[in-house]
Short mmCIF file of C-alpha atoms in Angstrom, two decimals:
data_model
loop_
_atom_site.label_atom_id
_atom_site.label_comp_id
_atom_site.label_asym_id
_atom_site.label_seq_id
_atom_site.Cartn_x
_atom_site.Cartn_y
_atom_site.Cartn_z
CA UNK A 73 -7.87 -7.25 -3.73
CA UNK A 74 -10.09 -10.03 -4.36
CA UNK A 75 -10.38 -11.48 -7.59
CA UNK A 76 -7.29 -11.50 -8.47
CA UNK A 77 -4.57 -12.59 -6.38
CA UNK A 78 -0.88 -11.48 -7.84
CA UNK A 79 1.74 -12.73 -5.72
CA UNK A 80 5.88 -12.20 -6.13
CA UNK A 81 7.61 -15.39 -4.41
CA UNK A 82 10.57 -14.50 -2.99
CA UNK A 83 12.80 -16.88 -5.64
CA UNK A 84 11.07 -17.21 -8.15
CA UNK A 85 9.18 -13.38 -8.32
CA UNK A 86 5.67 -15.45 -9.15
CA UNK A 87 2.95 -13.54 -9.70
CA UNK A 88 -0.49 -15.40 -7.98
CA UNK A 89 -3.60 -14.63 -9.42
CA UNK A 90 -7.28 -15.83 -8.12
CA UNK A 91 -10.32 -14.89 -9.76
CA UNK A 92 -13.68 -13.20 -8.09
CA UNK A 93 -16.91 -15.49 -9.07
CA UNK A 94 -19.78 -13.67 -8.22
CA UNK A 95 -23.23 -15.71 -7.30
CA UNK A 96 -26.24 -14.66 -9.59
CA UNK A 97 -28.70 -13.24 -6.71
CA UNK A 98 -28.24 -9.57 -6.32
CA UNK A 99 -27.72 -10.55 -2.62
CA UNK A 100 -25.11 -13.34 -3.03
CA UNK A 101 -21.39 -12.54 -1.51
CA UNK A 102 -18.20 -12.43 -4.28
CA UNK A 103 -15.68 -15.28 -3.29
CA UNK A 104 -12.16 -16.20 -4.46
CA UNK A 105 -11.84 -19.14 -6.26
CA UNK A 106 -8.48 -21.65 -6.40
CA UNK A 107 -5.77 -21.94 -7.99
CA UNK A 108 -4.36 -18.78 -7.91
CA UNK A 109 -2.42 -17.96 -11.09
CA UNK A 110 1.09 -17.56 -11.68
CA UNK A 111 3.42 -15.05 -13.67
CA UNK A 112 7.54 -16.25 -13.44
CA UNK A 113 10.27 -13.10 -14.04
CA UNK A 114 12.50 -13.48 -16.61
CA UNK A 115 15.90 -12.54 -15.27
CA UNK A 116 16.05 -14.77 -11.86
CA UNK A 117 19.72 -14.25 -10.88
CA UNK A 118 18.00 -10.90 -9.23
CA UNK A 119 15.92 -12.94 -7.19
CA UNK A 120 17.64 -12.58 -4.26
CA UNK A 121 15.67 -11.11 -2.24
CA UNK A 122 11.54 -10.76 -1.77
CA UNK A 123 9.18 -7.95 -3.12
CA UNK A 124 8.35 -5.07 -0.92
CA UNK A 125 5.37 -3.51 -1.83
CA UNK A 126 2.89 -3.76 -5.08
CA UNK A 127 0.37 -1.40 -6.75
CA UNK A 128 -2.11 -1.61 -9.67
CA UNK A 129 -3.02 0.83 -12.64
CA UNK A 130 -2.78 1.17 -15.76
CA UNK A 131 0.53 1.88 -17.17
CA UNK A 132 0.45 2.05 -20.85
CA UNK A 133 -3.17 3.35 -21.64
CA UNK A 134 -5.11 0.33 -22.85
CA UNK A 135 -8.13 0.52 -20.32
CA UNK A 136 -6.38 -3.00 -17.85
CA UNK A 137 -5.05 -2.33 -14.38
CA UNK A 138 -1.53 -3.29 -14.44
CA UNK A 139 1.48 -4.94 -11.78
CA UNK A 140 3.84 -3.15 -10.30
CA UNK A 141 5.75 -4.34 -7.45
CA UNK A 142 9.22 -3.23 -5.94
CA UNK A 143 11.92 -5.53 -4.90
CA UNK A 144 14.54 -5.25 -2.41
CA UNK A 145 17.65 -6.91 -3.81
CA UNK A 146 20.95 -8.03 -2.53
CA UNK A 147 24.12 -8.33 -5.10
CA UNK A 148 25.05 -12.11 -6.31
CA UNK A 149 28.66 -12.72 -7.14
CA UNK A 150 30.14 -10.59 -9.57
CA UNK A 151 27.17 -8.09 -9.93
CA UNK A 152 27.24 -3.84 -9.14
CA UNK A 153 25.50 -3.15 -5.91
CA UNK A 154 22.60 -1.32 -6.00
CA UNK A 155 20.59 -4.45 -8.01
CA UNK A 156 16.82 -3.18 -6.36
CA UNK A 157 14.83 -2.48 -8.39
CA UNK A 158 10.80 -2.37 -9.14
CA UNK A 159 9.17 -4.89 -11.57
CA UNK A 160 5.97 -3.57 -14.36
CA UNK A 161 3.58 -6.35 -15.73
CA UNK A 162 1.57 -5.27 -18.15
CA UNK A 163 -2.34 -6.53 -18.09
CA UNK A 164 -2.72 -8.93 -21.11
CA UNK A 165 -6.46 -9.03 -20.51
CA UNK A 166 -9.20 -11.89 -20.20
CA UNK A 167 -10.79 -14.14 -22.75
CA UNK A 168 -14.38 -15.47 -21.93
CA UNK A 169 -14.37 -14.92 -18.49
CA UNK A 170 -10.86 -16.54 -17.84
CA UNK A 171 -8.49 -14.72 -15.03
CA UNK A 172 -6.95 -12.00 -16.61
CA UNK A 173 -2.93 -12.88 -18.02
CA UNK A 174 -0.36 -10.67 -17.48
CA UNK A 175 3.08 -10.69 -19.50
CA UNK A 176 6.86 -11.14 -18.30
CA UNK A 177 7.85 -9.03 -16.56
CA UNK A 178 10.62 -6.01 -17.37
CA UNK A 179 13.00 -4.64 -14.38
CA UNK A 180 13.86 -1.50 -13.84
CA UNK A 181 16.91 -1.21 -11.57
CA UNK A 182 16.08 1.71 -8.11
CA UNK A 183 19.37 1.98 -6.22
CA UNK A 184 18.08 2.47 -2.72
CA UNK A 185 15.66 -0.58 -1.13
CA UNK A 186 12.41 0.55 -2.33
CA UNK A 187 9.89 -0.06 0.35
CA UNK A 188 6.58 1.61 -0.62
CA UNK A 189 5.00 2.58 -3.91
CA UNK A 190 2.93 5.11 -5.01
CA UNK A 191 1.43 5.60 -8.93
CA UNK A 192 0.71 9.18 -9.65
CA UNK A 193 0.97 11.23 -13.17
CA UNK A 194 4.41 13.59 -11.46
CA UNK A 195 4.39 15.99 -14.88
CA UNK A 196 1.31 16.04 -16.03
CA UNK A 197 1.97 14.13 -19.53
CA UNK A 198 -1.10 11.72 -19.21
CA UNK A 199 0.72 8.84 -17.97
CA UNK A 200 0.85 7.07 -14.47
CA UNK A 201 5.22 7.38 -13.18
CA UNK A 202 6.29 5.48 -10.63
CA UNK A 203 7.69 6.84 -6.95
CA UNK A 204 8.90 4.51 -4.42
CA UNK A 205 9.98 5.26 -0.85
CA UNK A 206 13.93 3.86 -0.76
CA UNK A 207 14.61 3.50 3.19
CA UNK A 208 18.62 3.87 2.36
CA UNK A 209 21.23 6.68 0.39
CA UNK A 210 23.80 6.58 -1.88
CA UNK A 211 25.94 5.79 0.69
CA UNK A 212 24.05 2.48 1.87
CA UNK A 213 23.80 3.87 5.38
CA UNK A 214 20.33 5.02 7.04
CA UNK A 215 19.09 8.16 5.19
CA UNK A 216 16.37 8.13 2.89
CA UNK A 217 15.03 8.86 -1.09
CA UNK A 218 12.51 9.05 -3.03
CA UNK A 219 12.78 7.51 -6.50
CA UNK A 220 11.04 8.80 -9.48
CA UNK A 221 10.72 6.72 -12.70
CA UNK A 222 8.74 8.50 -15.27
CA UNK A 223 6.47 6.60 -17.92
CA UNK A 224 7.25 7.09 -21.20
CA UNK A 225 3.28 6.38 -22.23
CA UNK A 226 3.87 2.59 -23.11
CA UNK A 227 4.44 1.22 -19.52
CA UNK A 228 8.06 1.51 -19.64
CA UNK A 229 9.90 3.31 -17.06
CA UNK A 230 12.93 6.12 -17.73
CA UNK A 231 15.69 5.76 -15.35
CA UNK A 232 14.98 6.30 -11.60
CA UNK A 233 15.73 9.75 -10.62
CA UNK A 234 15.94 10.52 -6.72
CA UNK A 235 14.93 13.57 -3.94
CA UNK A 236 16.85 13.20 -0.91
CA UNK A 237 14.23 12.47 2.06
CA UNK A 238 16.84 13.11 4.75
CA UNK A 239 19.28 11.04 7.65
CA UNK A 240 15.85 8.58 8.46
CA UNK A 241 15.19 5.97 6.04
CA UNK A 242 11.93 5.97 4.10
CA UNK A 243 8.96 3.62 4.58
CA UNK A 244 6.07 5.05 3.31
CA UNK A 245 4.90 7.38 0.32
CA UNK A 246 1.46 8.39 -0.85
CA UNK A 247 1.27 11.26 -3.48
CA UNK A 248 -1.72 13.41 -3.89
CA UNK A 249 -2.30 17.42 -5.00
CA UNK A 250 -1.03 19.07 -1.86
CA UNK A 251 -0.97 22.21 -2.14
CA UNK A 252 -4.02 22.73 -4.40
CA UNK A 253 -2.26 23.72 -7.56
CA UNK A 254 -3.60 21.27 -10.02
CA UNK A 255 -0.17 18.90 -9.90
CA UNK A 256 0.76 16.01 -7.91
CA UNK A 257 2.61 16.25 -4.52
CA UNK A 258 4.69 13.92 -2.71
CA UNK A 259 4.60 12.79 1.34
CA UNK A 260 7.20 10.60 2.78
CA UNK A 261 7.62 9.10 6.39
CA UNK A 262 10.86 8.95 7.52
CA UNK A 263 11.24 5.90 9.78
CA UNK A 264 15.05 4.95 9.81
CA UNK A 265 16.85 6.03 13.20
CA UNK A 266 13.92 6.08 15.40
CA UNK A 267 12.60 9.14 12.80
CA UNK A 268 9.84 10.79 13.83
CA UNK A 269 8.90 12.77 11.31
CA UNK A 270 7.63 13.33 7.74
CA UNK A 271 9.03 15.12 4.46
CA UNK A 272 6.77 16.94 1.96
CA UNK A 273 8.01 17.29 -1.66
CA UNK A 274 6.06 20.44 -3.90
CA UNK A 275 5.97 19.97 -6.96
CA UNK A 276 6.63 22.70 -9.23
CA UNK A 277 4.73 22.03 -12.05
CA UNK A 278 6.77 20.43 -14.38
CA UNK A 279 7.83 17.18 -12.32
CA UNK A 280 10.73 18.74 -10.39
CA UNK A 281 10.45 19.22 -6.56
CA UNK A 282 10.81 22.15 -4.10
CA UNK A 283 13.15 21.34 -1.20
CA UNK A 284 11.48 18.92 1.14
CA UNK A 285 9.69 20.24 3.78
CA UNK A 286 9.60 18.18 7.23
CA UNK A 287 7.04 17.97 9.90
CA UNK A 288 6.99 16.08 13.21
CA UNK A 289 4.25 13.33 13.76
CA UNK A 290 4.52 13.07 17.42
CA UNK A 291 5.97 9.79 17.88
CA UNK A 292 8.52 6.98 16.71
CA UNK A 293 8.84 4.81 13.95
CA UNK A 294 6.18 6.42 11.21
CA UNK A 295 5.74 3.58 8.27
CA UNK A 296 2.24 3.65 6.23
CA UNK A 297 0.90 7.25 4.79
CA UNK A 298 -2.69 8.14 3.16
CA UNK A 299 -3.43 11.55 2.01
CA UNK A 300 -7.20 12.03 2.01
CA UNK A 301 -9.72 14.97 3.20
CA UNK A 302 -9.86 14.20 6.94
CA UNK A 303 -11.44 17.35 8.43
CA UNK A 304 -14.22 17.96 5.18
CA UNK A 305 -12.54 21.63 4.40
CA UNK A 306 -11.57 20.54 0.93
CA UNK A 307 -7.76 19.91 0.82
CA UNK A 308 -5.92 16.80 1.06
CA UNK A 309 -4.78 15.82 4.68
CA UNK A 310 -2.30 13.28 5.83
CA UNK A 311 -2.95 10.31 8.27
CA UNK A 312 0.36 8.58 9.48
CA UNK A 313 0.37 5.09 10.83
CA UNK A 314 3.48 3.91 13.22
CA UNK A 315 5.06 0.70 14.33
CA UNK A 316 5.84 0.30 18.02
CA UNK A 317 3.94 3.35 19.30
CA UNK A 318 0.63 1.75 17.91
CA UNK A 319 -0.12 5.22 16.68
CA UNK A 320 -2.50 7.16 13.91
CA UNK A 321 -1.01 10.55 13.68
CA UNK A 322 -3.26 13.24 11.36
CA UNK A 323 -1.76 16.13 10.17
CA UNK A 324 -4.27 18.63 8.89
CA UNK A 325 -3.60 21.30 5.78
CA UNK A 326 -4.00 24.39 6.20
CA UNK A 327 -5.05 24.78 2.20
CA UNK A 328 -1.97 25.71 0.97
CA UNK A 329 0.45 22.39 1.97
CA UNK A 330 1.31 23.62 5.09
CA UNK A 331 0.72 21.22 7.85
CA UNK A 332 0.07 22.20 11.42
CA UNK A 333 0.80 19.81 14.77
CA UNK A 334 -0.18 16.46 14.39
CA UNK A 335 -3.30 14.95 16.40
CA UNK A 336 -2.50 11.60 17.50
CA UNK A 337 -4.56 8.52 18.55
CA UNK A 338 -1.66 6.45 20.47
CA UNK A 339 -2.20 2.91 22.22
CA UNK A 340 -4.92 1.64 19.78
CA UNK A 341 -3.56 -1.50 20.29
CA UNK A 342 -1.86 -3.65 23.55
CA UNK A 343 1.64 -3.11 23.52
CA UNK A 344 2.07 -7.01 24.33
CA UNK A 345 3.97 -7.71 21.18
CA UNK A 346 6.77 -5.99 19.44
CA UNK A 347 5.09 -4.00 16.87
CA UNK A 348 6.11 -3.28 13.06
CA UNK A 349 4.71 -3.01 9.98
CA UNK A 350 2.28 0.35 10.68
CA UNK A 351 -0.32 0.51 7.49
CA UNK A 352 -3.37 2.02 7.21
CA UNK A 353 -6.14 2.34 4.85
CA UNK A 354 -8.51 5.67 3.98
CA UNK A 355 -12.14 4.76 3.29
CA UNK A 356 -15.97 5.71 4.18
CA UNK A 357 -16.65 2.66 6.63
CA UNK A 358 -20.30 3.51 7.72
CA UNK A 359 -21.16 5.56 4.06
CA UNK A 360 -21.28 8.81 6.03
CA UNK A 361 -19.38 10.80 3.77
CA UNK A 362 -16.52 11.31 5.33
CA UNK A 363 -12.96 9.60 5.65
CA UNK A 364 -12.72 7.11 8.12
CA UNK A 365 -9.13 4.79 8.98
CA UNK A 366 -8.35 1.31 9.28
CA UNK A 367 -5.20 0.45 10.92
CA UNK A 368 -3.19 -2.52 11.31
CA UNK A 369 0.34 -3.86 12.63
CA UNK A 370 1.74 -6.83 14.74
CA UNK A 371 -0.16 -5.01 17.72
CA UNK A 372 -3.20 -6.25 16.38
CA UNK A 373 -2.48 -9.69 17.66
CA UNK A 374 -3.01 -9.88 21.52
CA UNK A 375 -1.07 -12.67 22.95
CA UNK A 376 -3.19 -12.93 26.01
CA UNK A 377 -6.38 -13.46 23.86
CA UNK A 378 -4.51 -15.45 20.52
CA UNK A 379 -6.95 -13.49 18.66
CA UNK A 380 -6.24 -10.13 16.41
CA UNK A 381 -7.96 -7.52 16.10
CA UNK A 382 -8.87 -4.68 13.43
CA UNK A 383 -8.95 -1.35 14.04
CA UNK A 384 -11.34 1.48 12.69
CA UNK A 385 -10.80 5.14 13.23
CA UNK A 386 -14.55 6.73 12.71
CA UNK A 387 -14.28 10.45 11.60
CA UNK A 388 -16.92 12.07 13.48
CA UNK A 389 -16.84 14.30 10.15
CA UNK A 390 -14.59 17.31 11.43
CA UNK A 391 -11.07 15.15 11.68
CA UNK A 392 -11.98 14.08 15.06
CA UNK A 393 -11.25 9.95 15.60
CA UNK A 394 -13.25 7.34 18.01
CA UNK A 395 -11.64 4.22 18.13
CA UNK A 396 -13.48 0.99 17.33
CA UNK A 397 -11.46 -2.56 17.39
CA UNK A 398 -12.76 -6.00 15.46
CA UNK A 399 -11.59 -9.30 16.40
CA UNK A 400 -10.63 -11.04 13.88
CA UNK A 401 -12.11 -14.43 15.51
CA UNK A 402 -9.14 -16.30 14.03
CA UNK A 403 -7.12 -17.75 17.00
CA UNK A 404 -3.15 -18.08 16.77
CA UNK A 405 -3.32 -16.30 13.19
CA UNK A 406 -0.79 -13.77 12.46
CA UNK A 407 -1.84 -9.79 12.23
CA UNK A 408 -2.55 -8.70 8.89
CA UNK A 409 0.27 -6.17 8.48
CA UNK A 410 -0.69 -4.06 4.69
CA UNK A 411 -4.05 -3.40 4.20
CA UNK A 412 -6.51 -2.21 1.04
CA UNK A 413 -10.35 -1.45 0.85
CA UNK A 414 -13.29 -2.47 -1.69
CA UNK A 415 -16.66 -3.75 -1.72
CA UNK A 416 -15.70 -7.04 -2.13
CA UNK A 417 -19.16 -8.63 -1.75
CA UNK A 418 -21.18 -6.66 -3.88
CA UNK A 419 -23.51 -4.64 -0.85
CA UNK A 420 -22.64 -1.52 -1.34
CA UNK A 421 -20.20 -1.22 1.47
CA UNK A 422 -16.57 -1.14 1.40
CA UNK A 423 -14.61 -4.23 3.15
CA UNK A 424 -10.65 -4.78 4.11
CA UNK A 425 -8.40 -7.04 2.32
CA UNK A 426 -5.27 -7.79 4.83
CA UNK A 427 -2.00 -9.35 4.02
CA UNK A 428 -0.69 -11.58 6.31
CA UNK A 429 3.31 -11.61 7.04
CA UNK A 430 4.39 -15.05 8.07
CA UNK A 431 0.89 -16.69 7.17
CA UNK A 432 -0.07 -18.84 4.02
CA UNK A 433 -2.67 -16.30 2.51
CA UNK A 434 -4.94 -13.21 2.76
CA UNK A 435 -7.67 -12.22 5.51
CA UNK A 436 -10.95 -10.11 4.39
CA UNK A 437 -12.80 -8.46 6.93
CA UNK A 438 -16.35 -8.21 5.47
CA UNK A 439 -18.43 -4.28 6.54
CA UNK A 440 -21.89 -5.67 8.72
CA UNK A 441 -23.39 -2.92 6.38
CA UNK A 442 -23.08 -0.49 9.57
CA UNK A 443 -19.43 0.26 9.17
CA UNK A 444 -18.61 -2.39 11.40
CA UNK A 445 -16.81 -5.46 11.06
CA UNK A 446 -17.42 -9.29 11.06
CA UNK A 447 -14.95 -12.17 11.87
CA UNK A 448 -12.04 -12.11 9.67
CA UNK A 449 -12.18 -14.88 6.60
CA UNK A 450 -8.73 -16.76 5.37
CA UNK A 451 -8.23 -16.67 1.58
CA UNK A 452 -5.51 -18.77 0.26
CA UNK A 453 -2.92 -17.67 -1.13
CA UNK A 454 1.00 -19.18 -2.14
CA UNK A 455 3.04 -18.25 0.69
CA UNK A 456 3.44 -15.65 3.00
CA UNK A 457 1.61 -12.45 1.96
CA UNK A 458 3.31 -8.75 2.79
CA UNK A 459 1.60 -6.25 1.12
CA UNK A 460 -1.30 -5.95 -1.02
CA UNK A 461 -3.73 -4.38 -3.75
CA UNK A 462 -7.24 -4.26 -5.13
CA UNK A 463 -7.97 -3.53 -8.83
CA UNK A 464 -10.61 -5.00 -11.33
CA UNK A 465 -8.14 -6.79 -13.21
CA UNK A 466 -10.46 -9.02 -16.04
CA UNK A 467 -13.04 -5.80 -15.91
CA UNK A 468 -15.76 -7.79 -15.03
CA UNK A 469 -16.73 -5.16 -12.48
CA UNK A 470 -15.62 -6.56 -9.60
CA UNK A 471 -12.65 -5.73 -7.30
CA UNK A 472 -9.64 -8.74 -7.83
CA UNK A 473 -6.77 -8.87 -5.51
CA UNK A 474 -3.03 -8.58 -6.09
CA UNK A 475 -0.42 -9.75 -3.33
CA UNK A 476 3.04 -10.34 -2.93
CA UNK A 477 5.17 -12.96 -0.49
CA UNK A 478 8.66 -12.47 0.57
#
């Protein structure tokens, strides 16, 4: 996520941008450079309410990452409910070496408080469609969906169409071949109600979904989901990351997207603070060749030291997990509570990029080239991050850095 910083405001939907300069010595770190740019939306009687959750990709097939970032709306005067919705800005490019521009951006209107979003081709036309994890139901109480809005090829979005995720609300989605037909599946945590579970969604080949299928992760509250190949047998796994319990859960496939019990890693943090905000991260920390986690919520700030701490689940290369914990060596700062990974300074190794909920700007956590972690670094940013994204926006071969603020 550094680079380029893209950040939603929560009135005026402002999109932040901050450019990557990288030093001329093979050896010389990446760093963000001020001001961060910004992008206004067009139809601001929506902003009501902040953004939720952003992602980057390219939407209408012209080679530049793209925005896209849900919002969680509520109804001014005179308006329908259901005024949610998820925002697409379209990459505009960069002109000698200037930050990349992106343009105004178009609103697409989800019915259910989008919290999460994934970016994943659902039927197999060529094109990225956009699924977001709605925590409420058509009836606005707690019960969950799934919205769908397919890409037509250009970046623009078809009406949301929705799979019923069950009585908890959804909080997280990730999207990935399942099952091991060629097409793309869908994994949900279900987090409303003191859930405890997660729903699976087959796809059938053509975009349309088999009945959800729901497994138990062991504990509460179940926000932030990866799918990635935790155990090295070839098939796509799913690592769950909860609020208050301070929990991983893994839940390995059996090759055919069926999932068995869930192995979980509870307590990673001191249960001194009320935690939220569960995310993890899948990524090779030590360059071992195998998946390891990084895991974040408010747990990872320990009252009794004023210090937080990141936490790094290291795959012993069968699915097993030790437990390794980073300070972040930033007294009285906020835990970051969303969390991406890139080589942000050019070694070879893959860092963290953390937003920070309630704190004016981003926190990188640089890899010591041994898959372990130095003190975190502040990077400005405007406002209160909660949630963010990596993607070489400019394609000047570096990872830039997309966040939104509430």
């Amino acid at each position: 996520m550094y680079g380029t910083w893209i950040v939603f405001s929560r009135q005026l939907l402002r999109v932040m941008l901050l450019l990557t300069m990288i030093g001329s010595s093979a050896s010389a770190q990446r760093y963000f450079d001020a001001p961060f740019r910004s992008f206004d939306a067009t139809n601001r009687e929506w902003a009501q309410e902040g953004l939720t959750c952003v992602a980057a990709a390219d939407m209408n097939g012209d080679g530049l990452p793209d925005a896209v970032a849900g919002q969680l709306g509520i109804a001014p005067p005179g308006f329908p409910p259901g005024i949610d919705g998820v925002y697409v800005y379209l990459n505009q490019g960069s002109v000698d070496g200037a930050p990349a521009t992106f343009s105004a951006p178009v609103r697409y209107p989800v019915l259910y408080d989008p919290l999460d979003v994934a970016l994943a081709d659902i039927d197999a036309d060529g094109d990225l469609d956009v699924v977001l994890a709605c925590f409420f139901n058509d009836i606005g109480a707690f019960g969950g969906n799934i919205a769908i809005l397919r890409n037509n090829g250009d970046g623009s979005l078809q009406t949301a169409t929705y799979l019923d995720t069950g009585i908890h609300g959804a909080h997280g989605v990730c999207a990935g071949d399942l099952d091991g037909d060629g097409d793309v599946d869908l994994a949900v945590t279900n987090h409303g109600r003191s859930g405890t579970t997660i729903s699976v969604f087959a796809n059938l080949g053509n975009g349309a979904f088999a009945p959800r299928i729901t497994y138990e992760t062991g504990a509460a509250d179940p926000n932030g989901i990866a799918a990635a190949d935790l155990d090295n047998d070839g098939d796509l796994d799913l690592a769950v990351a909860h609020d208050e319990p301070a929990r991983v859960s893994i839940l390995f496939n059996d090759g055919t997207g069926v999932f068995g019990e869930p192995s979980g890693y509870p307590g990673i943090f001191p249960e001194v603070n009320d935690g939220e905000y569960g995310s993890l991260v899948v990524f090779d920390a030590d360059l071992d060749g195998d998946s390891d986690i990084a895991y974040t919520s408010t747990f990872a700030y320990d009252e009794y030291e004023d210090d937080g701490k990141i936490a790094i689940l290291r795959n012993n290369g069968n699915g097993v997990f030790s437990v390794d914990l980073y300070p972040y060596l930033l007294p009285f700062r906020d835990a970051a509570v969303d969390l991406a990974a890139a080589d942000l300074d050019g070694d070879g190794f893959v860092d963290l990029l953390g937003a920070e909920f309630e704190e004016p700007g981003l926190i990188s956590f640089i890899n010591d080239g041994t898959g372990g972690f130095l003190g975190a670094r502040v990077i400005p940013s405007a406002g209160d991050a909660f949630a963010v994204a990596v993607a070489d926006l400019d394609l000047d071969g570096d990872p830039d850095g997309l966040d939104i603020n509430r």
